[in-house]
Amino acid sequence: CDDTFSLVSLVSAGLGIGFAPEWTKDLPNRNFELRPVRGVDLKIGLGVAWNKEDPTASRDDIIDIARSLARPGR
């Protein structure tokens, strides 16, 4: 499932299980059990997009932050 909200809806309806981000524990009216997965190194893809017609300093700051968060061991 490519969309977290769709995944949560399907699981809540009893139509399967899945991996969900920790922030889903804070969703209102959730009808599913969320348990931590320990001992597994899960990785996600991360991309940064911006309008190339509008280069700004804040864009560079966002890229720097994304790179620092994506460092191995973080």
mmCIF file of C-alpha atoms in Angstrom:
data_model
loop_
_atom_site.group_PDB
_atom_site.id
_atom_site.type_symbol
_atom_site.label_atom_id
_atom_site.label_comp_id
_atom_site.label_asym_id
_atom_site.label_seq_id
_atom_site.Cartn_x
_atom_site.Cartn_y
_atom_site.Cartn_z
ATOM 1 C CA CYS A 1 0.000 0.000 0.000
ATOM 2 C CA ASP A 2 1.557 3.319 -1.045
ATOM 3 C CA ASP A 3 -0.492 5.527 1.269
ATOM 4 C CA THR A 4 -0.349 5.344 5.068
ATOM 5 C CA PHE A 5 -3.946 6.498 5.537
ATOM 6 C CA SER A 6 -5.197 3.830 3.113
ATOM 7 C CA LEU A 7 -3.148 1.200 4.936
ATOM 8 C CA VAL A 8 -4.549 2.257 8.304
ATOM 9 C CA SER A 9 -8.109 2.236 6.912
ATOM 10 C CA LEU A 10 -7.693 -1.264 5.477
ATOM 11 C CA VAL A 11 -6.167 -2.622 8.689
ATOM 12 C CA SER A 12 -8.891 -0.940 10.778
ATOM 13 C CA ALA A 13 -11.504 -2.628 8.587
ATOM 14 C CA GLY A 14 -9.909 -6.011 9.305
ATOM 15 C CA LEU A 15 -8.495 -6.424 5.805
ATOM 16 C CA GLY A 16 -4.902 -7.222 6.672
ATOM 17 C CA ILE A 17 -1.822 -6.129 8.531
ATOM 18 C CA GLY A 18 0.986 -3.752 7.624
ATOM 19 C CA PHE A 19 3.888 -1.621 8.740
ATOM 20 C CA ALA A 20 2.845 1.884 9.791
ATOM 21 C CA PRO A 21 4.854 4.868 11.014
ATOM 22 C CA GLU A 22 4.862 5.550 14.743
ATOM 23 C CA TRP A 23 2.895 8.805 14.275
ATOM 24 C CA THR A 24 -0.211 6.756 13.395
ATOM 25 C CA LYS A 25 -0.628 6.044 17.115
ATOM 26 C CA ASP A 26 -1.886 9.623 17.445
ATOM 27 C CA LEU A 27 -4.633 9.309 14.805
ATOM 28 C CA PRO A 28 -8.124 9.984 16.158
ATOM 29 C CA ASN A 29 -10.632 7.136 16.202
ATOM 30 C CA ARG A 30 -8.049 4.535 15.269
ATOM 31 C CA ASN A 31 -9.243 0.964 15.390
ATOM 32 C CA PHE A 32 -5.968 -0.964 15.185
ATOM 33 C CA GLU A 33 -3.164 -2.167 17.409
ATOM 34 C CA LEU A 34 0.227 -0.547 16.865
ATOM 35 C CA ARG A 35 3.287 -2.337 18.238
ATOM 36 C CA PRO A 36 6.946 -1.406 17.916
ATOM 37 C CA VAL A 37 9.141 -3.602 15.734
ATOM 38 C CA ARG A 38 12.501 -4.085 17.395
ATOM 39 C CA GLY A 39 15.686 -5.499 15.923
ATOM 40 C CA VAL A 40 14.774 -4.658 12.338
ATOM 41 C CA ASP A 41 16.569 -1.912 10.434
ATOM 42 C CA LEU A 42 13.740 -0.408 8.387
ATOM 43 C CA LYS A 43 14.718 2.160 5.788
ATOM 44 C CA ILE A 44 12.537 4.555 3.822
ATOM 45 C CA GLY A 45 13.161 6.511 0.682
ATOM 46 C CA LEU A 46 13.349 10.253 1.071
ATOM 47 C CA GLY A 47 13.220 12.905 -1.592
ATOM 48 C CA VAL A 48 13.300 16.667 -1.621
ATOM 49 C CA ALA A 49 11.457 18.596 -4.324
ATOM 50 C CA TRP A 50 11.472 22.291 -5.135
ATOM 51 C CA ASN A 51 10.596 24.667 -7.926
ATOM 52 C CA LYS A 52 13.793 25.065 -9.951
ATOM 53 C CA GLU A 53 12.513 28.416 -11.236
ATOM 54 C CA ASP A 54 12.629 29.806 -7.675
ATOM 55 C CA PRO A 55 15.993 28.967 -6.105
ATOM 56 C CA THR A 56 16.072 30.298 -2.558
ATOM 57 C CA ALA A 57 18.367 30.078 0.439
ATOM 58 C CA SER A 58 15.674 28.203 2.362
ATOM 59 C CA ARG A 59 15.804 25.446 -0.267
ATOM 60 C CA ASP A 60 19.479 24.905 0.517
ATOM 61 C CA ASP A 61 18.710 24.847 4.241
ATOM 62 C CA ILE A 62 16.042 22.180 3.715
ATOM 63 C CA ILE A 63 18.449 20.067 1.648
ATOM 64 C CA ASP A 64 21.107 20.365 4.381
ATOM 65 C CA ILE A 65 18.593 19.282 7.031
ATOM 66 C CA ALA A 66 17.442 16.319 4.915
ATOM 67 C CA ARG A 67 21.042 15.213 4.373
ATOM 68 C CA SER A 68 21.819 15.431 8.086
ATOM 69 C CA LEU A 69 18.751 13.331 8.941
ATOM 70 C CA ALA A 70 19.579 10.739 6.287
ATOM 71 C CA ARG A 71 23.088 10.059 7.610
ATOM 72 C CA PRO A 72 23.834 6.417 8.467
ATOM 73 C CA GLY A 73 23.485 5.686 12.152
ATOM 74 C CA ARG A 74 20.934 8.405 12.675
#
